[in-house]
Amino acid sequence: TTSVTLKALGLDSYNLGVYNGEWSGNGDVVETVNPATGEVLGAVQQASGKDLDHTLQCATKAAKMWREVPAPKRGEIVRQMRNALSDKIEPLGRLVALEMGKILPEGIGEVQEYVDIADYAVGLSRMLNGKVIPSERPGHMMMEMWNPLGVVGVISAFNFPVAVYGWNSALSLVCGNAVVWKGAPTTGLTSVAVTKILAEVLEKNGLPGALCSLASGGADIGNMMAKDKRVNLVSFTGSTNVGRKVALTVQERFGKSLLELGGNNAIIVHNDADIDLAVRSILFAAVGTAGQRCTTTRRLFLHEDIHDTFIERLIKAYGQIRVGNPLEAGVLCGPLHTKAAVAAFQEGIADVKAQGGTIVHGGNVLSHMAGNFVEPTITSISHDAPVVHREIFAPILHTIKFSNIDEAIEWNNEVGQGLSSSLFTTSPERIFNWIGPSGSDCGIVNVNIPTNGAEIGGAFGGEKETGGGRESGSTAWQQYMR
């Protein structure tokens, strides 16, 4: 299936990883590996510093031409990209499953998310509206005008190797910018495959390929993008630690940055909640993508009245999870993406035990399996244990008992990150308190649904150490314009 999938996407065992209207690559050759089996999938030749410099020259030139194209015409190109992506949704979704390790329905769902944001962007291309503002001077008026920034640099992470770029690219293009993309080196084939699909559309329309440039590479290429004045906006998705460095580097040159960083998301289950609904939601939110979404549920606050029954139900549900090859039907939890992630999982389990917590379910590496597999894990631990405040990118769910809603909200808000949160309750009073000024301090505040997943119509992003950036819907488009 691997060779069939690669062939369907125009990929080979060796691929050039730089595109700016032409394909090239003079940096290191990096192999990408299937995390479920350890087999090498293919190799991508990364960008050198010179490659990036040339690519930014091409993108800057393309941006000057593109900004003069009427926005609805730019939307028409994104519409064609949407159709081209939709035509390749199955092989591209399969490649995501092979290279990232998420289960096939999630891989296909991720490509669908790019298709959906492209639909949204096409409509948006006719609605990049400014305001007309009354003037205090007689016979005058003031007008708000939105103009393109120029070049948008997108640095995306391994866990959503298609969708995060899609959110940024579709909006950037209709807003009149050229895009330069550096994907994660461990999902390099996916970056090349997506770029090939977009390049074909641009070439067919006689447009410069540099509008959707690719500069595959590691931290060195990311750092150069952050430093380069030609990159007007750097959209970075990744860890809080790296995001902090990116933000400081970009700020030093007074560039713009859009940051989507760590999440340490909590679900609160009150004593009046629909327990069936909550158990199903938490299972999906904590175990989906093997705990490697930025919106994964990592903390679970249970009201003391329902705590024991709930844990019992949750353990039973966890017992039915199939862990295995993400391409197999019925598998809910695939592998962790790298060996380093497995080590972080083991360290997390050791810290739980050292910090007075207990392992209620799971806690082991599945070393009898070929890939990077671990058991989805439930712990019981104090809300303020240091390990609970640390984001571990693995399926570890910390459970904590609370006695009143104010306490639970305080604990929800006490971590450094502020991405997503959810409250399960049937009380309107508690719901309005939760979404109000004294409720959750996260960017995404849910009620009676899981923390993971996002609708493209709303702005996606978080507060505090999550970085404050917003992508996708609502007024997120304004970050790509001036």
XYZ file of C-alpha atoms in Angstrom:
482
model
C 0.000 0.000 0.000
C 2.901 2.398 0.687
C 4.205 2.433 -2.897
C 0.662 2.718 -4.302
C -0.053 5.670 -1.991
C 3.213 7.442 -2.859
C 2.673 6.890 -6.592
C -0.877 8.283 -6.448
C 0.572 11.496 -4.985
C 3.488 11.789 -7.428
C 6.031 10.817 -4.764
C 9.044 8.538 -5.007
C 11.454 6.925 -2.556
C 13.589 10.105 -2.940
C 11.978 13.548 -3.303
C 13.139 17.129 -3.634
C 11.851 19.230 -0.733
C 12.159 22.786 -2.050
C 9.607 24.396 -4.365
C 9.450 28.006 -5.558
C 8.164 27.501 -9.082
C 10.831 24.855 -9.612
C 11.749 21.809 -7.520
C 15.216 21.622 -5.954
C 17.011 20.894 -2.683
C 20.623 21.153 -1.560
C 20.324 20.450 2.158
C 20.426 17.177 4.094
C 18.456 14.159 2.944
C 15.992 13.190 5.686
C 14.196 9.825 5.731
C 10.693 9.623 7.149
C 9.572 6.548 9.036
C 6.231 4.823 9.597
C 5.822 5.080 13.409
C 3.620 1.949 13.450
C 6.229 -0.332 11.875
C 9.588 1.435 11.864
C 9.837 1.040 8.057
C 11.361 3.860 6.026
C 8.679 5.415 3.813
C 10.870 7.676 1.697
C 13.365 10.513 1.791
C 13.174 14.269 1.261
C 16.105 16.515 0.333
C 15.823 19.532 2.611
C 16.491 23.200 1.868
C 19.900 24.748 2.394
C 20.239 28.355 3.577
C 20.811 29.397 -0.051
C 17.671 27.509 -1.130
C 15.599 29.396 1.434
C 17.088 32.733 0.367
C 16.232 32.048 -3.280
C 12.744 30.835 -2.340
C 12.069 34.036 -0.375
C 13.225 36.100 -3.373
C 10.755 34.227 -5.592
C 7.924 34.511 -3.030
C 8.499 38.257 -2.563
C 8.318 38.789 -6.326
C 5.186 36.620 -6.641
C 3.492 38.484 -3.753
C 3.840 41.813 -5.601
C 1.948 40.433 -8.575
C -0.629 38.505 -6.498
C -1.660 41.492 -4.348
C -2.956 43.238 -7.495
C -5.232 40.314 -8.432
C -8.822 41.055 -7.252
C -9.631 39.088 -4.086
C -12.559 37.099 -5.616
C -10.206 36.017 -8.455
C -7.726 34.860 -5.809
C -10.643 32.980 -4.277
C -11.248 31.205 -7.584
C -7.690 29.798 -7.494
C -8.246 28.554 -3.918
C -11.502 26.950 -5.129
C -9.540 25.005 -7.728
C -7.047 23.982 -5.040
C -9.958 22.773 -2.927
C -11.149 20.527 -5.753
C -7.644 19.200 -6.435
C -7.220 18.312 -2.733
C -10.660 16.684 -2.649
C -9.724 14.523 -5.650
C -6.674 13.214 -3.748
C -8.311 12.979 -0.297
C -7.968 9.191 0.022
C -4.248 8.788 -0.845
C -3.325 11.983 1.010
C -5.262 10.886 4.121
C -3.561 7.493 3.872
C -0.130 9.148 3.672
C -0.925 11.126 6.844
C -1.829 7.828 8.570
C 1.381 6.192 7.334
C 3.757 9.055 8.112
C 2.213 10.734 11.185
C 0.577 7.627 12.689
C -3.014 8.801 13.209
C -5.800 6.369 12.291
C -7.023 6.468 8.670
C -10.425 8.149 9.362
C -8.519 10.935 11.176
C -6.016 11.222 8.309
C -8.816 11.608 5.755
C -10.675 13.916 8.152
C -7.625 16.143 8.329
C -7.486 16.575 4.553
C -11.244 17.279 4.653
C -10.473 20.094 7.082
C -8.218 21.703 4.441
C -11.018 21.248 1.867
C -13.463 22.915 4.288
C -11.218 25.899 5.072
C -10.670 26.358 1.327
C -14.478 26.540 0.915
C -14.565 29.102 3.721
C -11.718 31.096 2.136
C -13.492 31.231 -1.234
C -16.489 32.899 0.422
C -14.198 35.111 2.473
C -12.547 36.405 -0.726
C -15.742 38.435 -1.336
C -15.990 39.681 2.256
C -12.638 41.229 3.222
C -14.622 44.231 4.336
C -13.474 47.385 6.090
C -15.664 49.860 7.936
C -16.746 53.328 6.972
C -16.402 55.438 10.108
C -18.140 58.792 10.760
C -15.757 61.734 10.811
C -16.018 64.701 13.185
C -14.956 66.987 10.314
C -17.800 68.266 8.109
C -17.943 66.684 4.656
C -15.391 63.994 5.550
C -15.510 60.274 6.150
C -12.949 57.718 7.291
C -12.459 54.381 5.586
C -10.831 51.197 6.872
C -8.916 49.402 4.117
C -7.396 45.897 4.455
C -4.271 45.247 2.388
C -2.068 42.131 2.039
C 1.042 41.766 4.226
C 3.328 40.280 1.565
C 4.932 36.954 2.485
C 3.539 34.625 5.149
C 5.904 31.996 6.568
C 4.165 28.898 7.908
C 6.055 26.598 10.295
C 3.798 23.640 11.057
C 4.031 20.624 13.363
C 3.986 16.841 12.811
C 0.596 16.231 14.433
C -1.486 18.022 11.778
C 0.799 17.936 8.738
C -1.960 18.995 6.312
C -4.667 20.956 8.166
C -2.550 23.579 9.960
C -0.842 24.535 6.710
C -4.263 24.498 5.031
C -5.750 26.940 7.539
C -2.864 29.351 7.011
C -2.405 28.871 3.277
C -6.057 29.171 2.170
C -6.584 32.375 4.172
C -3.175 33.868 3.274
C -3.794 33.346 -0.443
C -7.235 34.982 -0.560
C -5.817 37.816 1.565
C -3.281 38.427 -1.220
C -0.086 36.978 0.244
C 2.508 34.496 -0.981
C 3.165 31.574 1.389
C 6.462 29.877 2.294
C 5.999 26.620 4.203
C 8.360 24.676 6.430
C 6.604 21.520 7.605
C 7.920 19.127 10.260
C 10.916 17.110 8.987
C 9.274 13.885 10.243
C 6.268 14.433 7.937
C 8.260 15.671 4.941
C 6.517 13.463 2.369
C 3.137 14.958 3.299
C 4.523 18.503 2.807
C 5.834 17.595 -0.647
C 2.566 15.831 -1.608
C 0.385 18.814 -0.625
C 2.696 21.270 -2.396
C 2.603 19.189 -5.610
C -1.217 19.350 -5.605
C -1.218 23.156 -5.161
C 1.653 23.727 -7.632
C -0.282 21.968 -10.378
C -3.219 24.354 -9.913
C -0.958 27.421 -9.979
C 0.929 26.233 -13.068
C -2.328 25.381 -14.880
C -3.493 28.970 -14.309
C -0.199 30.516 -15.446
C 0.554 31.780 -11.930
C 3.957 31.752 -10.209
C 4.474 28.525 -8.236
C 6.283 30.588 -5.584
C 2.854 31.661 -4.263
C 2.849 28.260 -2.505
C 6.545 27.797 -1.804
C 8.025 24.939 0.205
C 11.337 24.993 2.111
C 11.620 21.650 3.900
C 14.030 21.684 6.805
C 14.705 21.535 10.512
C 15.161 24.164 13.218
C 17.882 25.945 11.190
C 15.470 26.778 8.332
C 12.757 27.752 10.851
C 15.185 30.071 12.621
C 16.228 31.717 9.335
C 12.556 32.305 8.476
C 11.965 33.891 11.883
C 14.966 36.208 11.392
C 14.260 37.214 7.782
C 12.632 40.626 7.269
C 11.080 39.435 3.988
C 8.747 37.172 5.987
C 6.072 39.630 7.105
C 4.157 37.158 9.271
C 5.519 33.978 10.826
C 2.739 31.547 11.733
C 4.269 28.980 14.076
C 2.651 25.829 15.466
C 4.666 23.816 17.970
C 5.862 23.721 21.553
C 5.705 26.663 23.957
C 9.504 26.594 24.412
C 10.288 26.895 20.694
C 7.384 29.319 20.194
C 8.844 31.656 22.805
C 12.136 31.783 20.857
C 10.341 32.304 17.533
C 8.249 35.143 19.001
C 11.297 36.934 20.417
C 13.246 36.556 17.164
C 10.372 37.884 15.046
C 9.633 40.692 17.516
C 13.270 41.809 17.446
C 12.770 42.830 13.788
C 9.196 44.045 14.458
C 7.703 41.352 12.257
C 4.333 39.791 13.051
C 3.906 36.365 14.589
C 0.904 34.085 14.984
C 1.536 31.469 17.668
C -0.311 28.175 18.222
C 1.573 26.529 21.091
C 1.004 24.003 23.886
C -2.285 22.956 25.418
C -2.989 21.331 28.791
C -6.699 20.940 28.353
C -9.196 20.009 31.036
C -12.718 18.638 31.143
C -14.872 19.272 34.217
C -17.705 16.799 34.850
C -20.298 18.121 37.322
C -22.657 15.895 39.334
C -25.625 16.766 37.066
C -23.812 15.823 33.815
C -24.971 13.263 31.267
C -22.494 10.533 32.276
C -22.816 8.446 29.079
C -22.102 11.466 26.937
C -19.163 12.529 29.131
C -17.505 9.068 29.103
C -17.703 8.812 25.305
C -16.439 12.351 24.837
C -13.512 11.938 27.209
C -12.450 8.657 25.639
C -12.269 10.345 22.222
C -10.647 13.516 23.548
C -7.943 11.776 25.619
C -7.074 8.833 23.342
C -7.719 10.192 19.815
C -4.513 10.751 17.786
C -2.778 8.822 20.630
C -2.944 11.950 22.790
C -0.953 14.016 20.283
C -3.379 16.821 19.503
C -2.752 20.258 20.981
C -6.420 20.028 22.083
C -6.146 16.539 23.675
C -7.782 16.261 27.121
C -4.979 15.805 29.662
C -6.786 16.689 32.909
C -10.180 15.422 34.066
C -11.911 17.025 37.059
C -14.716 14.851 38.472
C -17.275 15.983 41.055
C -16.922 13.971 44.274
C -20.544 12.732 44.056
C -19.918 10.927 40.752
C -16.145 10.392 40.921
C -15.999 6.681 41.777
C -18.743 5.518 39.388
C -17.289 7.650 36.627
C -13.770 6.201 37.010
C -15.267 2.708 36.935
C -17.121 3.472 33.689
C -14.062 5.138 32.143
C -11.764 2.179 32.930
C -14.313 -0.152 31.336
C -14.401 2.053 28.209
C -10.585 2.210 28.076
C -10.507 -1.586 28.255
C -12.259 -1.726 24.866
C -9.762 0.489 23.011
C -7.889 -1.222 20.201
C -4.304 -0.034 19.919
C -2.532 -0.937 16.678
C -1.783 -0.182 13.054
C -3.620 3.041 12.148
C -4.581 1.644 8.719
C -6.490 -1.275 10.253
C -10.258 -0.911 10.621
C -11.452 -0.781 14.242
C -8.171 0.594 15.639
C -8.835 3.692 17.757
C -5.316 4.466 18.964
C -2.249 4.412 16.723
C 1.419 4.828 17.690
C 3.250 7.790 19.152
C 5.084 9.673 16.424
C 8.675 9.111 17.581
C 10.836 7.118 19.991
C 11.412 10.387 21.878
C 7.655 10.603 22.506
C 7.722 7.085 23.991
C 10.550 8.188 26.317
C 8.513 11.259 27.356
C 5.542 8.957 28.103
C 7.749 6.742 30.312
C 9.169 9.777 32.106
C 5.630 11.057 32.704
C 4.525 7.738 34.221
C 7.596 7.698 36.528
C 6.874 11.298 37.600
C 3.233 10.470 38.402
C 4.397 7.724 40.777
C 7.146 9.906 42.286
C 4.710 12.784 42.877
C 2.154 10.809 44.891
C -0.115 9.738 42.032
C -1.286 6.264 41.074
C -1.774 4.567 37.712
C -5.434 3.568 37.528
C -5.235 2.033 34.045
C -2.453 1.373 31.519
C 0.935 2.981 32.067
C 3.026 0.584 29.973
C 4.966 0.737 26.731
C 3.727 -1.994 24.371
C 7.250 -3.172 23.577
C 6.069 -6.444 22.007
C 4.743 -4.378 19.066
C 7.057 -3.156 16.304
C 6.153 0.541 16.414
C 6.020 3.311 19.052
C 2.981 1.970 20.883
C 1.935 2.753 24.466
C -1.134 1.957 26.554
C -3.700 4.751 26.911
C -3.305 5.659 30.575
C -5.458 7.002 33.405
C -3.879 8.362 36.588
C -5.238 9.613 39.905
C -3.196 12.547 41.200
C -3.301 15.966 42.881
C -4.306 18.958 40.715
C -1.076 20.804 41.505
C 1.465 18.013 40.977
C 4.207 19.364 38.653
C 3.639 16.509 36.162
C -0.009 17.606 35.788
C 1.117 21.118 34.828
C 3.465 19.791 32.140
C 2.108 19.002 28.681
C 3.125 15.436 27.783
C 2.295 14.654 24.149
C 0.981 11.148 24.869
C -2.308 9.513 25.959
C -1.993 10.179 29.705
C -5.177 11.408 31.411
C -4.849 12.768 34.964
C -8.040 12.446 37.034
C -8.743 14.741 39.985
C -11.677 14.942 42.421
C -13.346 18.315 43.158
C -16.125 19.387 45.514
C -17.478 22.634 43.996
C -17.484 24.339 40.599
C -15.432 27.383 41.686
C -12.611 25.090 42.762
C -12.766 23.193 39.465
C -12.640 26.398 37.402
C -9.700 27.670 39.457
C -7.828 24.397 38.803
C -8.729 24.528 35.097
C -7.124 27.977 34.928
C -4.043 27.368 37.087
C -1.820 25.854 34.367
C 0.410 27.931 32.076
C -1.390 26.919 28.888
C -4.847 28.132 27.855
C -6.034 26.423 24.688
C -9.212 24.345 25.129
C -11.546 23.384 27.980
C -14.964 21.829 28.485
C -17.660 21.605 31.161
C -20.219 18.798 31.305
C -23.352 19.969 33.116
C -27.089 20.474 32.546
C -27.268 23.698 34.579
C -27.729 26.885 32.496
C -26.406 28.964 35.403
C -23.123 26.995 35.496
C -22.837 27.090 31.689
C -23.108 30.890 31.539
C -20.667 31.276 34.410
C -18.222 28.925 32.614
C -18.241 30.908 29.345
C -18.230 34.285 31.147
C -15.448 36.487 32.559
C -15.015 34.388 35.727
C -15.102 31.063 33.871
C -12.527 29.289 31.734
C -9.516 31.401 30.695
C -8.950 29.377 27.504
C -9.335 30.502 23.904
C -11.763 27.634 23.259
C -14.503 27.106 25.857
C -16.778 24.114 25.231
C -19.953 22.825 26.873
C -20.933 19.128 26.802
C -18.493 18.278 23.977
C -14.837 17.149 24.002
C -11.899 19.594 24.025
C -10.389 18.298 20.796
C -11.498 19.219 17.347
C -12.418 22.651 16.114
C -14.978 24.084 13.751
C -13.418 26.120 10.970
C -16.042 28.888 11.286
C -14.685 29.952 14.670
C -11.261 31.387 15.471
C -8.932 28.620 16.691
C -6.271 29.426 19.283
C -5.468 29.887 22.944
C -4.324 32.293 25.612
C -1.295 32.539 27.930
C 1.485 30.081 27.013
C -0.600 28.867 24.057
C 0.540 32.079 22.377
C -2.580 34.166 21.681
C -2.717 33.474 17.927
C -5.975 32.789 16.082
C -6.375 30.731 12.924
C -9.273 29.652 10.725
C -12.635 31.460 11.064
C -14.175 34.570 12.646
C -11.777 37.539 12.278
C -8.597 35.398 12.091
C -8.126 36.571 8.462
C -7.204 40.039 9.739
C -3.869 38.703 11.031
C -2.860 38.026 7.407
C -3.548 41.635 6.381
C -2.651 45.133 7.495
